Amino acid sequence: MGSSPGSTFVCAGSGVATENFNTSSPADALPRFVHVGRFVDKKAPHLTLLAFSRVLDENEEASLQMVGDGPLLGACKDLAISLGIDQSVSFRGACPHEEVRAVLSRAGALVQHSVVAQDGDSEGTPMSVLEAGASGIPVVVTRHSGLKDAVVENETGFLVEERDIRAMADRMLELASSPGKAREMGRRGRERVETYFTHDENIKRVSDILEWAVGKREVKPSQLPAWAEN
């Protein structure tokens, strides 16, 4: 729109009230997977279901809880039935946040297959991924938009290419068969959220940005938050 990103753009980032989350024991909870998000094109819940169906081919004990509502919910329920996996998938619909936190605390890993939608829509930094980190569980997500900032690949979770359901299934199976790795990834995810994505950290940064914008602060805050360097 004519502005200069180098001089006017500052990214505030996101924050999580980590004190409200109970940490899970992913090593004990796997192969219970969870998906939290709206049923819309950019979150591609149908691709998560396709990946999970491949997981079930090799691990019949696996389960998937899908929390959220949206225009694709009905189609996803039909897909689960047509794939023959509906007995292993539960659709919880929209839930109060305290219920979402409880679901995360009992899960082994969060899965989300975000993509750039056909209309160009894409994610920012999904709160579900940050909240999974606050819950101490690893994630399996796509190498997409802000997800790349929230996840340290092979340390707090796995990143796969958009629409590569085989790779997503493989990473889910790897976590299910590697309790020690799942536990360590969950621990590191919690540490990362506590270091870079707390509410206090985020509020302080937003405050600094606003004070600079109205001339009450001489030094411009860094263009990107500290997590961008780590």
XYZ file of N, CA and C in Angstrom:
690
model
N 0.828 -1.210 0.000
C 0.000 0.000 0.000
C 0.861 1.259 0.000
N 2.162 1.109 -0.239
C 3.033 2.267 -0.319
C 3.894 2.503 0.899
N 3.654 1.751 1.980
C 4.473 1.936 3.180
C 5.798 1.199 3.015
N 6.744 1.534 3.839
C 8.055 0.892 3.807
C 8.146 -0.104 4.953
N 8.146 -1.401 4.653
C 8.180 -2.401 5.731
C 9.352 -2.213 6.681
N 10.495 -1.785 6.167
C 11.655 -1.629 7.020
C 11.510 -0.540 8.062
N 10.695 0.473 7.776
C 10.590 1.599 8.701
C 9.283 1.617 9.486
N 8.237 0.978 8.962
C 6.932 1.074 9.626
C 6.400 -0.241 10.150
N 6.856 -1.354 9.629
C 6.295 -2.642 10.026
C 6.985 -3.206 11.263
N 6.184 -3.604 12.234
C 6.701 -4.292 13.410
C 5.738 -5.445 13.730
N 6.273 -6.640 13.886
C 5.453 -7.810 14.200
C 5.333 -7.968 15.713
N 4.101 -8.034 16.206
C 3.891 -8.145 17.650
C 4.029 -9.579 18.153
N 3.592 -10.543 17.375
C 3.646 -11.929 17.827
C 2.410 -12.320 18.620
N 2.456 -13.479 19.247
C 1.324 -14.020 20.009
C 1.790 -14.483 21.379
N 0.820 -14.660 22.276
C 1.173 -15.108 23.624
C 0.154 -16.068 24.194
N 0.596 -16.889 25.139
C -0.241 -17.904 25.779
C -0.126 -17.752 27.295
N -1.254 -17.898 27.981
C -1.232 -17.894 29.446
C -0.789 -19.282 29.911
N 0.506 -19.502 29.937
C 1.048 -20.842 30.205
C 0.605 -21.390 31.560
N 0.336 -20.495 32.516
C -0.044 -20.951 33.853
C -1.401 -21.655 33.865
N -2.175 -21.495 32.794
C -3.504 -22.124 32.730
C -3.471 -23.535 32.145
N -2.290 -23.994 31.735
C -2.201 -25.282 31.053
C -1.507 -26.322 31.928
N -2.124 -27.489 31.999
C -1.507 -28.635 32.656
C -0.714 -29.415 31.619
N 0.491 -29.806 31.963
C 1.313 -30.527 31.000
C 0.887 -31.981 30.899
N 0.926 -32.469 29.680
C 0.583 -33.858 29.392
C 1.825 -34.731 29.578
N 1.609 -36.025 29.557
C 2.710 -36.986 29.517
C 2.618 -37.697 28.175
N 3.173 -37.082 27.113
C 2.979 -37.625 25.767
C 3.483 -39.054 25.603
N 4.512 -39.412 26.347
C 5.030 -40.774 26.233
C 3.983 -41.799 26.655
N 3.120 -41.416 27.602
C 2.062 -42.316 28.061
C 0.770 -42.143 27.258
N 0.543 -40.936 26.723
C -0.721 -40.650 26.050
C -0.771 -41.145 24.607
N 0.368 -41.217 23.942
C 0.369 -41.702 22.563
C -0.067 -43.162 22.519
N -0.802 -43.574 21.460
C -1.060 -42.878 20.192
C -2.361 -42.086 20.147
N -2.656 -41.285 21.176
C -3.813 -40.403 21.136
C -3.385 -39.065 20.533
N -3.970 -38.739 19.388
C -3.662 -37.485 18.698
C -4.854 -36.543 18.804
N -4.574 -35.243 18.671
C -5.640 -34.254 18.735
C -5.417 -33.187 17.665
N -6.519 -32.705 17.128
C -6.508 -31.576 16.193
C -7.433 -30.513 16.770
N -6.960 -29.275 16.843
C -7.776 -28.177 17.365
C -7.762 -27.054 16.337
N -8.936 -26.720 15.825
C -8.993 -25.629 14.860
C -10.294 -25.626 14.093
N -10.560 -24.513 13.441
C -11.774 -24.404 12.634
C -11.700 -25.339 11.427
N -12.847 -25.816 11.010
C -12.918 -26.689 9.850
C -13.082 -25.820 8.601
N -11.948 -25.254 8.171
C -11.921 -24.361 7.016
C -10.788 -24.783 6.092
N -10.794 -24.244 4.878
C -9.866 -24.700 3.838
C -8.406 -24.630 4.266
N -7.990 -23.494 4.876
C -6.570 -23.331 5.165
C -6.065 -24.281 6.245
N -6.950 -24.812 7.069
C -6.535 -25.773 8.094
C -6.642 -27.214 7.591
N -7.258 -27.410 6.438
C -7.301 -28.686 5.726
C -7.540 -29.891 6.648
N -8.612 -29.898 7.435
C -8.843 -31.033 8.328
C -9.016 -32.349 7.583
N -9.463 -32.277 6.327
C -9.621 -33.504 5.536
C -8.270 -34.169 5.273
N -7.213 -33.364 5.125
C -5.887 -33.939 4.902
C -5.345 -34.569 6.182
N -5.674 -33.972 7.328
C -5.311 -34.600 8.601
C -5.988 -35.957 8.723
N -7.246 -36.056 8.326
C -7.961 -37.333 8.373
C -7.329 -38.360 7.441
N -6.924 -37.926 6.253
C -6.291 -38.854 5.317
C -4.969 -39.369 5.873
N -4.216 -38.487 6.516
C -2.957 -38.930 7.142
C -3.244 -39.904 8.277
N -4.234 -39.573 9.090
C -4.559 -40.447 10.222
C -5.022 -41.821 9.761
N -5.727 -41.889 8.636
C -6.162 -43.192 8.135
C -4.962 -44.083 7.825
N -3.863 -43.484 7.381
C -2.643 -44.259 7.126
C -1.989 -44.696 8.434
N -2.105 -43.850 9.453
C -1.587 -44.242 10.763
C -2.327 -45.476 11.265
N -3.639 -45.480 11.116
C -4.435 -46.616 11.578
C -4.095 -47.909 10.847
N -3.650 -47.783 9.612
C -3.254 -48.982 8.865
C -2.131 -49.731 9.569
N -1.300 -48.998 10.318
C -0.148 -49.608 10.977
C -0.267 -49.645 12.493
N -1.188 -48.869 13.047
C -1.378 -48.849 14.502
C -2.866 -48.732 14.796
N -3.510 -49.850 14.989
C -4.961 -49.858 15.168
C -5.404 -49.290 16.509
N -4.449 -49.030 17.418
C -4.780 -48.448 18.715
C -4.863 -46.927 18.664
N -4.456 -46.336 17.554
C -4.415 -44.881 17.452
C -5.825 -44.287 17.475
N -5.924 -43.072 18.008
C -7.194 -42.353 18.020
C -6.931 -40.889 17.712
N -7.967 -40.214 17.226
C -7.857 -38.805 16.879
C -9.093 -38.073 17.372
N -8.880 -37.035 18.176
C -9.962 -36.144 18.575
C -9.843 -34.852 17.775
N -10.945 -34.436 17.172
C -10.945 -33.217 16.373
C -11.873 -32.213 17.040
N -11.293 -31.118 17.510
C -12.036 -30.070 18.210
C -12.218 -28.887 17.268
N -13.442 -28.442 17.103
C -13.687 -27.285 16.267
C -14.938 -27.445 15.427
N -15.331 -26.358 14.800
C -16.526 -26.334 13.962
C -16.199 -25.530 12.714
N -17.057 -25.612 11.722
C -16.837 -24.847 10.512
C -17.491 -25.510 9.318
N -17.395 -24.875 8.156
C -18.107 -25.359 6.970
C -17.659 -26.735 6.473
N -16.472 -27.191 6.828
C -15.995 -28.495 6.356
C -16.280 -29.632 7.338
N -16.933 -29.330 8.462
C -17.148 -30.364 9.477
C -17.980 -31.516 8.943
N -19.093 -31.212 8.289
C -19.951 -32.280 7.774
C -19.229 -33.152 6.767
N -18.478 -32.521 5.870
C -17.735 -33.281 4.862
C -16.671 -34.160 5.515
N -16.057 -33.666 6.585
C -15.033 -34.455 7.274
C -15.648 -35.655 7.990
N -16.830 -35.475 8.547
C -17.511 -36.608 9.172
C -17.833 -37.667 8.128
N -18.292 -37.233 6.947
C -18.572 -38.179 5.866
C -17.293 -38.878 5.411
N -16.199 -38.126 5.340
C -14.929 -38.708 4.919
C -14.470 -39.781 5.899
N -14.596 -39.499 7.193
C -14.191 -40.487 8.198
C -14.994 -41.777 8.042
N -16.282 -41.638 7.778
C -17.119 -42.831 7.585
C -16.703 -43.582 6.324
N -16.468 -42.849 5.237
C -16.116 -43.496 3.973
C -14.753 -44.176 4.034
N -13.864 -43.645 4.864
C -12.540 -44.259 5.037
C -12.576 -45.426 6.022
N -13.690 -45.568 6.728
C -13.810 -46.639 7.711
C -13.043 -46.381 8.987
N -12.839 -45.095 9.316
C -12.050 -44.761 10.507
C -12.895 -44.032 11.547
N -14.214 -43.972 11.331
C -15.069 -43.164 12.198
C -15.103 -43.668 13.631
N -14.798 -44.960 13.857
C -14.781 -45.477 15.224
C -13.537 -45.023 15.993
N -12.541 -44.530 15.273
C -11.292 -44.081 15.904
C -11.163 -42.569 15.928
N -12.146 -41.866 15.368
C -12.125 -40.406 15.314
C -13.347 -39.867 16.051
N -13.134 -38.905 16.925
C -14.257 -38.247 17.595
C -14.263 -36.777 17.206
N -15.430 -36.294 16.806
C -15.616 -34.888 16.439
C -16.327 -34.203 17.601
N -15.624 -33.325 18.301
C -16.154 -32.722 19.515
C -16.881 -31.411 19.263
N -16.764 -30.881 18.055
C -17.384 -29.597 17.768
C -16.663 -28.467 18.488
N -17.289 -27.301 18.508
C -16.706 -26.165 19.223
C -16.795 -26.411 20.726
N -15.710 -26.142 21.445
C -15.647 -26.413 22.886
C -15.196 -25.170 23.644
N -15.635 -25.012 24.897
C -15.090 -23.945 25.741
C -13.585 -24.135 25.911
N -12.888 -23.030 26.161
C -11.430 -23.117 26.206
C -10.925 -24.041 27.308
N -11.624 -24.080 28.436
C -11.170 -24.968 29.501
C -11.247 -26.433 29.061
N -12.218 -26.756 28.208
C -12.326 -28.123 27.696
C -11.209 -28.408 26.697
N -10.867 -27.420 25.892
C -9.745 -27.575 24.958
C -8.459 -27.849 25.734
N -8.246 -27.090 26.801
C -7.051 -27.304 27.616
C -7.030 -28.721 28.195
N -8.182 -29.203 28.615
C -8.249 -30.556 29.170
C -7.938 -31.595 28.110
N -8.446 -31.401 26.900
C -8.165 -32.338 25.803
C -6.661 -32.375 25.516
N -6.034 -31.201 25.457
C -4.596 -31.141 25.197
C -3.800 -31.828 26.303
N -4.260 -31.705 27.540
C -3.511 -32.293 28.663
C -3.546 -33.815 28.650
N -4.476 -34.390 27.891
C -4.581 -35.852 27.828
C -4.063 -36.419 26.507
N -3.585 -35.549 25.628
C -3.167 -35.981 24.294
C -1.679 -36.312 24.245
N -1.319 -37.068 23.228
C 0.089 -37.394 23.024
C 0.774 -36.449 22.062
N 0.017 -35.885 21.106
C 0.582 -34.960 20.125
C -0.546 -34.230 19.424
N -0.236 -33.024 18.951
C -1.176 -32.239 18.164
C -0.813 -32.386 16.692
N -1.823 -32.535 15.841
C -1.581 -32.613 14.401
C -2.414 -31.550 13.697
N -1.815 -30.880 12.727
C -2.523 -29.845 11.970
C -1.892 -29.725 10.591
N -2.706 -29.895 9.557
C -2.169 -29.901 8.196
C -2.561 -28.615 7.459
N -2.091 -27.487 7.954
C -2.427 -26.199 7.337
C -1.810 -26.076 5.944
N -2.557 -25.434 5.035
C -2.095 -25.222 3.662
C -2.494 -23.815 3.216
N -1.884 -23.360 2.137
C -2.365 -22.147 1.481
C -3.614 -22.540 0.704
N -4.750 -21.956 1.069
C -6.018 -22.322 0.448
C -6.072 -21.829 -1.005
N -7.049 -22.336 -1.747
C -7.178 -21.969 -3.152
C -7.407 -20.470 -3.336
N -7.999 -19.810 -2.353
C -8.217 -18.360 -2.456
C -7.046 -17.556 -1.906
N -5.959 -18.236 -1.533
C -4.761 -17.563 -1.036
C -4.705 -17.386 0.461
N -5.763 -17.765 1.169
C -5.780 -17.612 2.634
C -4.752 -18.542 3.273
N -4.093 -18.045 4.326
C -3.102 -18.861 5.034
C -3.094 -18.479 6.503
N -2.349 -19.244 7.297
C -2.307 -19.046 8.735
C -1.454 -17.838 9.119
N -1.650 -17.393 10.368
C -0.676 -16.532 11.022
C 0.199 -17.456 11.857
N 0.146 -17.287 13.162
C 0.780 -18.241 14.070
C -0.345 -18.907 14.848
N -0.735 -20.124 14.481
C -1.910 -20.758 15.105
C -1.751 -20.921 16.619
N -2.736 -20.443 17.354
C -2.688 -20.555 18.805
C -2.691 -22.012 19.259
N -3.323 -22.887 18.488
C -3.374 -24.296 18.899
C -1.981 -24.887 19.022
N -1.067 -24.463 18.165
C 0.309 -24.991 18.217
C 1.031 -24.456 19.453
N 0.835 -23.177 19.758
C 1.442 -22.610 20.958
C 0.849 -23.254 22.208
N -0.455 -23.503 22.196
C -1.091 -24.117 23.358
C -0.679 -25.572 23.512
N -0.394 -26.253 22.416
C 0.160 -27.606 22.508
C 1.520 -27.563 23.193
N 2.338 -26.558 22.820
C 3.631 -26.407 23.484
C 3.458 -26.135 24.965
N 2.489 -25.272 25.313
C 2.232 -24.987 26.724
C 1.771 -26.232 27.467
N 1.161 -27.171 26.746
C 0.686 -28.425 27.344
C 1.764 -29.499 27.380
N 2.921 -29.191 26.829
C 4.027 -30.141 26.879
C 3.893 -31.305 25.918
N 3.205 -31.078 24.786
C 3.093 -32.159 23.800
C 3.731 -31.745 22.480
N 4.333 -32.689 21.768
C 4.928 -32.387 20.468
C 3.851 -32.149 19.421
N 4.251 -31.617 18.287
C 3.307 -31.347 17.207
C 3.827 -31.930 15.905
N 2.875 -32.284 15.036
C 3.193 -32.657 13.654
C 2.362 -31.730 12.780
N 3.029 -30.794 12.105
C 2.329 -29.765 11.345
C 3.047 -29.541 10.019
N 2.471 -28.703 9.186
C 3.066 -28.426 7.888
C 4.049 -27.263 7.947
N 4.951 -27.275 6.994
C 5.936 -26.194 6.870
C 5.239 -25.022 6.177
N 4.462 -24.285 6.988
C 3.520 -23.318 6.439
C 3.502 -22.053 7.288
N 3.649 -20.912 6.649
C 3.445 -19.603 7.273
C 4.047 -19.544 8.685
N 3.246 -19.080 9.678
C 3.746 -18.904 11.035
C 4.041 -20.178 11.780
N 3.618 -21.329 11.242
C 3.945 -22.594 11.896
C 5.455 -22.796 11.969
N 6.158 -22.298 10.967
C 7.615 -22.449 10.939
C 8.286 -21.659 12.054
N 7.608 -20.616 12.545
C 8.150 -19.822 13.650
C 7.858 -20.464 15.002
N 6.708 -21.106 15.097
C 6.292 -21.669 16.379
C 6.962 -22.993 16.687
N 7.434 -23.693 15.651
C 7.983 -25.043 15.825
C 9.464 -25.058 15.465
N 10.268 -25.643 16.330
C 11.675 -25.889 16.002
C 11.747 -27.322 15.486
N 12.040 -27.458 14.217
C 11.966 -28.760 13.563
C 12.877 -29.782 14.221
N 12.297 -30.944 14.475
C 12.982 -32.080 15.104
C 13.349 -31.838 16.568
N 12.954 -30.694 17.123
C 13.196 -30.429 18.534
C 11.893 -30.295 19.322
N 10.943 -29.517 18.807
C 9.650 -29.401 19.482
C 8.539 -30.068 18.679
N 8.868 -30.519 17.494
C 7.881 -31.192 16.659
C 8.438 -31.471 15.283
N 7.559 -31.946 14.412
C 7.936 -32.256 13.031
C 7.198 -31.340 12.068
N 7.897 -30.930 11.014
C 7.304 -30.155 9.934
C 7.315 -30.999 8.666
N 6.204 -31.030 7.961
C 6.120 -31.750 6.696
C 5.623 -30.792 5.627
N 5.811 -31.157 4.381
C 5.374 -30.288 3.300
C 3.852 -30.303 3.181
N 3.314 -29.184 2.724
C 1.872 -29.099 2.534
C 1.381 -30.193 1.585
N 0.287 -30.847 1.978
C -0.402 -31.872 1.213
C 0.369 -33.191 1.115
N 1.434 -33.337 1.880
C 2.174 -34.610 1.927
C 1.642 -35.439 3.090
N 0.531 -36.134 2.858
C -0.106 -36.881 3.944
C 0.714 -38.100 4.343
N 1.491 -38.651 3.407
C 2.336 -39.794 3.753
C 3.390 -39.382 4.777
N 4.018 -38.229 4.567
C 5.035 -37.759 5.506
C 4.411 -37.463 6.863
N 3.215 -36.882 6.872
C 2.555 -36.601 8.154
C 2.280 -37.904 8.891
N 1.771 -38.892 8.188
C 1.496 -40.182 8.825
C 2.778 -40.804 9.375
N 3.854 -40.716 8.612
C 5.129 -41.297 9.065
C 5.612 -40.636 10.350
N 5.488 -39.314 10.430
C 5.936 -38.609 11.633
C 5.037 -38.937 12.829
N 3.751 -39.088 12.597
C 2.845 -39.478 13.674
C 3.200 -40.868 14.188
N 3.478 -41.775 13.281
C 3.861 -43.133 13.674
C 5.207 -43.135 14.405
N 6.113 -42.267 13.978
C 7.414 -42.172 14.645
C 7.253 -41.749 16.099
N 6.397 -40.768 16.339
C 6.157 -40.347 17.718
C 5.501 -41.462 18.529
N 4.532 -42.148 17.919
C 3.813 -43.201 18.635
C 4.728 -44.346 19.043
N 5.787 -44.553 18.272
C 6.700 -45.657 18.568
C 7.959 -45.209 19.303
N 8.050 -43.903 19.611
C 9.254 -43.375 20.259
C 8.858 -42.534 21.462
N 8.438 -43.167 22.565
C 7.969 -42.394 23.729
C 9.010 -41.433 24.282
N 10.282 -41.833 24.258
C 11.322 -40.945 24.766
C 11.435 -39.682 23.934
N 11.366 -39.827 22.618
C 11.428 -38.661 21.737
C 10.218 -37.764 21.940
N 9.042 -38.361 22.069
C 7.827 -37.569 22.289
C 7.930 -36.783 23.583
N 8.427 -37.422 24.633
C 8.573 -36.751 25.930
C 9.537 -35.573 25.829
N 10.677 -35.782 25.162
C 11.689 -34.731 25.054
C 11.177 -33.571 24.191
N 10.497 -33.882 23.100
C 9.942 -32.821 22.258
C 8.903 -32.008 23.025
N 8.077 -32.697 23.789
C 7.080 -31.988 24.587
C 7.721 -31.076 25.609
N 8.787 -31.552 26.253
C 9.493 -30.737 27.250
C 10.091 -29.496 26.599
N 10.717 -29.683 25.438
C 11.325 -28.539 24.756
C 10.271 -27.570 24.239
N 9.129 -28.109 23.828
C 8.045 -27.237 23.385
C 7.551 -26.347 24.505
N 7.407 -26.917 25.691
C 6.984 -26.132 26.849
C 8.033 -25.065 27.169
N 9.295 -25.421 27.127
C 10.363 -24.458 27.410
C 10.330 -23.295 26.408
N 10.107 -23.620 25.146
C 10.100 -22.570 24.121
C 8.938 -21.608 24.332
N 7.769 -22.137 24.633
C 6.618 -21.272 24.874
C 6.852 -20.407 26.108
N 7.417 -20.993 27.157
C 7.687 -20.225 28.375
C 8.728 -19.136 28.139
N 9.617 -19.345 27.191
C 10.674 -18.369 26.918
C 10.210 -17.256 25.996
N 9.443 -17.603 24.957
C 9.143 -16.627 23.910
C 7.666 -16.267 23.734
N 6.750 -17.077 24.227
C 5.354 -16.884 23.848
C 4.408 -16.732 25.035
N 4.884 -16.243 26.170
C 3.983 -16.031 27.303
C 3.146 -14.769 27.082
N 2.022 -14.700 27.775
C 1.189 -13.495 27.712
C 1.982 -12.276 28.154
N 2.731 -12.396 29.253
C 3.485 -11.252 29.771
C 4.481 -10.738 28.744
N 5.186 -11.666 28.093
C 6.168 -11.279 27.081
C 5.473 -10.571 25.921
N 4.330 -11.115 25.502
C 3.613 -10.543 24.374
C 3.028 -9.172 24.707
N 2.451 -9.033 25.894
C 1.863 -7.753 26.300
C 2.933 -6.667 26.403
N 4.098 -7.026 26.930
C 5.189 -6.059 27.024
C 5.607 -5.584 25.635
N 5.688 -6.515 24.692
C 6.102 -6.125 23.342
C 5.047 -5.236 22.682
N 3.777 -5.596 22.813
C 2.715 -4.767 22.243
C 2.737 -3.369 22.861
N 2.962 -3.303 24.172
C 3.044 -2.008 24.849
C 4.195 -1.174 24.304
N 5.357 -1.814 24.116
C 6.519 -1.103 23.566
C 6.223 -0.567 22.158
N 5.545 -1.397 21.352
C 5.225 -0.988 19.978
C 4.276 0.210 19.985
N 3.252 0.166 20.832
C 2.283 1.261 20.894
C 2.930 2.550 21.382
N 3.809 2.448 22.382
C 4.484 3.645 22.893
C 5.385 4.252 21.823
N 6.051 3.402 21.044
C 6.883 3.904 19.951
C 6.024 4.562 18.876
N 4.863 3.956 18.577
C 3.993 4.467 17.511
C 3.446 5.859 17.835
N 3.234 6.148 19.112
C 2.678 7.462 19.482
C 3.753 8.426 19.971
N 5.018 8.034 19.813
C 6.107 8.937 20.127
C 6.541 8.977 21.570
N 6.078 8.051 22.392
C 6.488 8.020 23.792
C 7.734 7.157 24.007
N 8.200 6.549 22.953
C 9.390 5.704 23.030
C 10.251 6.042 21.820
N 11.498 6.440 22.063
C 12.357 6.878 20.960
C 12.873 5.719 20.124
N 13.242 4.644 20.788
C 13.853 3.530 20.064
C 12.766 2.599 19.539
N 12.814 2.353 18.242
C 11.849 1.450 17.629
C 12.113 0.016 18.081
N 11.091 -0.714 18.491
C 11.277 -2.129 18.835
C 11.783 -2.904 17.613
N 12.432 -4.012 17.862
C 12.920 -4.837 16.754
C 11.760 -5.204 15.837
N 12.057 -5.326 14.549
C 11.003 -5.593 13.575
C 10.290 -6.913 13.871
N 11.037 -7.909 14.340
C 10.469 -9.216 14.671
C 10.768 -9.557 16.131
N 9.900 -10.333 16.784
C 10.156 -10.744 18.161
C 11.388 -11.632 18.288
N 11.793 -11.890 19.511
C 13.008 -12.660 19.757
C 12.926 -14.076 19.199
N 11.713 -14.656 19.133
C 11.616 -16.023 18.638
C 12.027 -16.166 17.187
N 11.984 -15.055 16.437
C 12.372 -15.119 15.022
C 13.855 -15.419 14.855
N 14.636 -15.112 15.891
C 16.077 -15.377 15.832
C 16.412 -16.745 16.432
N 15.400 -17.410 16.992
C 15.653 -18.677 17.682
C 14.661 -19.759 17.266
